[in-house]
C-alpha positions as a Markdown table, in Angstrom:
| # | Residue | x | y | z |
|---|---|---|---|---|
| 1 | Met | 35.7 | -7.2 | -3.7 |
| 2 | Ala | 36.2 | -6.2 | -0.1 |
| 3 | Pro | 33.6 | -7.3 | 2.4 |
| 4 | Gln | 30.8 | -4.7 | 3.0 |
| 5 | Pro | 28.4 | -4.1 | 5.8 |
| 6 | Ala | 24.8 | -5.2 | 5.2 |
| 7 | Pro | 22.3 | -2.4 | 4.6 |
| 8 | Asp | 19.2 | -2.4 | 6.9 |
| 9 | Asn | 16.8 | -3.8 | 4.2 |
| 10 | Ser | 17.1 | -6.0 | 1.2 |
| 11 | Ser | 16.3 | -4.8 | -2.3 |
| 12 | Thr | 16.2 | -6.5 | -5.7 |
| 13 | Tyr | 16.1 | -5.2 | -9.2 |
| 14 | Val | 15.3 | -7.0 | -12.4 |
| 15 | Leu | 17.5 | -6.0 | -15.3 |
| 16 | Thr | 17.8 | -6.4 | -19.0 |
| 17 | Leu | 20.9 | -8.1 | -20.4 |
| 18 | Asp | 22.2 | -4.7 | -21.5 |
| 19 | Gln | 22.0 | -3.4 | -18.0 |
| 20 | Val | 24.5 | -5.9 | -16.5 |
| 21 | Glu | 27.3 | -4.0 | -14.8 |
| 22 | Asn | 29.5 | -6.7 | -13.3 |
| 23 | Pro | 32.4 | -7.6 | -15.6 |
| 24 | Leu | 32.2 | -11.3 | -14.7 |
| 25 | Val | 28.4 | -11.5 | -15.3 |
| 26 | Arg | 28.8 | -9.4 | -18.5 |
| 27 | Thr | 31.4 | -11.9 | -19.8 |
| 28 | Gly | 29.0 | -14.7 | -19.2 |
| 29 | Val | 26.1 | -12.9 | -20.9 |
| 30 | Asn | 28.3 | -12.0 | -23.9 |
| 31 | Tyr | 29.5 | -15.6 | -24.3 |
| 32 | Trp | 25.9 | -16.8 | -24.1 |
| 33 | Arg | 24.9 | -14.3 | -26.8 |
| 34 | Ala | 27.8 | -15.3 | -29.0 |
| 35 | Leu | 26.9 | -18.9 | -28.8 |
| 36 | Arg | 23.2 | -18.2 | -29.4 |
| 37 | Gly | 23.8 | -16.3 | -32.6 |
| 38 | Asp | 20.4 | -15.7 | -34.3 |
| 39 | Arg | 18.7 | -18.5 | -32.4 |
| 40 | Arg | 16.6 | -18.1 | -29.3 |
| 41 | Met | 19.2 | -19.9 | -27.1 |
| 42 | Pro | 22.4 | -22.0 | -27.5 |
| 43 | Ala | 22.6 | -25.7 | -26.8 |
| 44 | Arg | 24.3 | -27.0 | -23.7 |
| 45 | Pro | 27.0 | -28.9 | -25.7 |
| 46 | Gln | 28.1 | -25.6 | -27.2 |
| 47 | Leu | 29.5 | -24.4 | -23.8 |
| 48 | Ser | 33.2 | -25.0 | -23.6 |
| 49 | Pro | 34.9 | -24.7 | -20.2 |
| 50 | Arg | 38.1 | -23.6 | -22.0 |
| 51 | Asp | 36.3 | -20.7 | -23.5 |
| 52 | Ile | 35.0 | -19.4 | -20.2 |
| 53 | Ala | 37.8 | -20.5 | -17.8 |
| 54 | Gly | 38.0 | -17.0 | -16.3 |
| 55 | Ile | 34.4 | -17.2 | -15.0 |
| 56 | Leu | 33.9 | -20.9 | -14.3 |
| 57 | Arg | 34.1 | -20.4 | -10.5 |
| 58 | His | 31.1 | -18.0 | -10.8 |
| 59 | Leu | 28.9 | -20.5 | -12.8 |
| 60 | Val | 26.1 | -22.9 | -12.0 |
| 61 | Ile | 24.7 | -25.2 | -14.6 |
| 62 | Leu | 21.4 | -26.8 | -13.9 |
| 63 | Arg | 19.7 | -29.6 | -15.8 |
| 64 | Val | 15.9 | -29.5 | -16.2 |
| 65 | Leu | 14.2 | -32.7 | -15.0 |
| 66 | Asp | 10.7 | -33.9 | -15.8 |
| 67 | Asp | 9.5 | -30.8 | -17.6 |
| 68 | Gly | 10.6 | -28.5 | -14.7 |
| 69 | Thr | 9.2 | -30.5 | -11.8 |
| 70 | Asp | 12.8 | -30.6 | -10.5 |
| 71 | Tyr | 16.3 | -29.2 | -11.4 |
| 72 | Glu | 19.7 | -30.8 | -10.8 |
| 73 | Tyr | 22.8 | -28.8 | -10.1 |
| 74 | Arg | 25.3 | -30.3 | -12.5 |
| 75 | Leu | 28.2 | -27.7 | -12.0 |
| 76 | Val | 28.6 | -25.4 | -9.1 |
| 77 | Gly | 31.6 | -23.0 | -9.1 |
| 78 | Asp | 33.6 | -22.3 | -5.9 |
| 79 | Ala | 32.4 | -18.7 | -5.8 |
| 80 | Gln | 28.9 | -20.0 | -5.6 |
| 81 | Val | 29.9 | -22.5 | -2.9 |
| 82 | Gln | 31.5 | -19.6 | -0.9 |
| 83 | Ala | 28.5 | -17.3 | -1.3 |
| 84 | Tyr | 26.1 | -19.9 | 0.0 |
| 85 | Gly | 28.3 | -21.8 | 2.4 |
| 86 | Phe | 27.8 | -25.3 | 1.0 |
| 87 | Asn | 28.4 | -27.2 | -2.2 |
| 88 | Phe | 25.1 | -28.1 | -3.8 |
| 89 | Gln | 26.6 | -29.8 | -6.9 |
| 90 | Asn | 24.6 | -33.0 | -7.8 |
| 91 | Leu | 21.7 | -32.0 | -5.5 |
| 92 | Arg | 18.2 | -31.3 | -6.8 |
| 93 | Ile | 16.1 | -28.2 | -6.1 |
| 94 | Ser | 13.7 | -30.6 | -4.3 |
| 95 | Gln | 16.4 | -31.5 | -1.9 |
| 96 | Ile | 17.3 | -27.8 | -1.3 |
| 97 | Lys | 13.6 | -27.1 | -0.6 |
| 98 | Ser | 13.5 | -29.8 | 2.0 |
| 99 | Val | 16.1 | -28.0 | 4.1 |
| 100 | Ala | 15.6 | -24.4 | 3.1 |
| 101 | Pro | 12.0 | -24.2 | 1.8 |
| 102 | Glu | 11.8 | -20.4 | 1.2 |
| 103 | Phe | 15.1 | -20.2 | -0.6 |
| 104 | Gly | 14.4 | -23.4 | -2.6 |
| 105 | Gln | 11.0 | -22.1 | -3.7 |
| 106 | Leu | 12.5 | -18.7 | -4.7 |
| 107 | Met | 15.1 | -20.4 | -6.9 |
| 108 | Leu | 12.5 | -22.8 | -8.3 |
| 109 | Gly | 10.4 | -19.8 | -9.3 |
| 110 | Ile | 13.3 | -18.2 | -11.1 |
| 111 | Tyr | 14.3 | -21.4 | -12.9 |
| 112 | Glu | 10.7 | -22.0 | -14.0 |
| 113 | Leu | 10.4 | -18.4 | -15.3 |
| 114 | Val | 13.5 | -19.0 | -17.4 |
| 115 | Arg | 12.3 | -22.4 | -18.6 |
| 116 | Thr | 8.8 | -21.4 | -19.5 |
| 117 | Thr | 9.5 | -18.0 | -21.1 |
| 118 | Arg | 12.7 | -19.4 | -22.7 |
| 119 | Asp | 14.2 | -15.9 | -22.0 |
| 120 | Pro | 17.2 | -14.8 | -19.9 |
| 121 | Phe | 16.5 | -13.3 | -16.5 |
| 122 | Val | 18.9 | -10.9 | -14.7 |
| 123 | Val | 18.7 | -9.6 | -11.2 |
| 124 | Arg | 20.8 | -7.6 | -8.8 |
| 125 | Gly | 20.3 | -6.6 | -5.3 |
| 126 | Trp | 21.4 | -5.9 | -1.8 |
| 127 | Ile | 20.9 | -8.5 | 1.0 |
| 128 | Gly | 20.1 | -6.6 | 4.2 |
| 129 | Lys | 20.1 | -7.2 | 7.9 |
| 130 | Asp | 16.5 | -8.5 | 7.4 |
| 131 | Ile | 18.2 | -11.7 | 6.1 |
| 132 | Pro | 20.9 | -12.2 | 8.8 |
| 133 | Asp | 22.2 | -15.6 | 7.7 |
| 134 | Ser | 23.4 | -14.4 | 4.3 |
| 135 | Lys | 27.2 | -14.6 | 3.7 |
| 136 | Phe | 27.0 | -11.8 | 1.0 |
| 137 | Val | 25.5 | -8.4 | 0.8 |
| 138 | Tyr | 25.3 | -7.7 | -2.9 |
| 139 | His | 24.8 | -9.9 | -6.0 |
| 140 | Glu | 24.3 | -9.7 | -9.7 |
| 141 | Ser | 23.1 | -12.8 | -11.5 |
| 142 | Ala | 22.1 | -13.8 | -15.0 |
| 143 | Phe | 20.0 | -16.9 | -15.6 |
| 144 | Leu | 20.5 | -18.0 | -19.2 |
| 145 | Pro | 18.5 | -20.7 | -20.9 |
| 146 | Leu | 20.1 | -23.5 | -23.0 |
| 147 | Gly | 18.3 | -25.9 | -25.3 |
| 148 | Gln | 19.0 | -28.3 | -28.1 |
| 149 | Asp | 16.1 | -27.3 | -30.4 |
| 150 | Gly | 16.1 | -23.6 | -29.5 |
| 151 | Glu | 12.5 | -24.0 | -28.1 |
| 152 | Thr | 12.8 | -26.4 | -25.1 |
| 153 | Val | 15.0 | -25.3 | -22.2 |
| 154 | Asp | 16.9 | -28.4 | -21.0 |
| 155 | His | 19.6 | -26.6 | -19.0 |
| 156 | Ile | 20.1 | -23.2 | -17.3 |
| 157 | Val | 23.4 | -21.5 | -16.8 |
| 158 | Val | 23.7 | -19.0 | -14.0 |
| 159 | Val | 26.5 | -16.5 | -13.8 |
| 160 | Ser | 26.8 | -14.6 | -10.5 |
| 161 | Ser | 29.0 | -12.2 | -8.7 |
| 162 | Tyr | 28.8 | -11.6 | -4.9 |
| 163 | Val | 30.2 | -9.1 | -2.5 |
| 164 | Pro | 30.9 | -10.8 | 0.8 |
| 165 | Lys | 29.3 | -9.6 | 4.1 |
| 166 | Ala | 31.7 | -7.9 | 6.5 |
| 167 | Leu | 31.9 | -9.6 | 9.9 |
| 168 | Asp | 30.1 | -7.7 | 12.6 |
């Protein structure tokens, strides 16, 4: 998508899985649903990069550590790297929090929501001029739980799409 100017203020909306509009995010949600079947969530080993090659660059896969006290970024697609301006693969959320406390705490809160409820979480929003360092102005993201036994979340897969910020 072409770069867009930032709106004056940021806004965020929580969605249901059925309200996902972005085709890339919808592909990820539909794949997760197909793997899940009639269970609460699919297991991490069910994910096959070959099956989702078209959206891999938009994925993040996190591993839950120590019952959610930390999370490790196991896979970070290049669209994610471009959106945030650095590659956080193999880093932990605790490391992110040490250099970007507010962002790290926000992400930890989302991951913990998904881990503890064992439910997917979808959000979209505009990043405004009130967050001047952002490299993107719009995003839609689905946070999808994964777990071997269908009850304990051991990984989270994130599928996101971003609209880059126009240069001022």
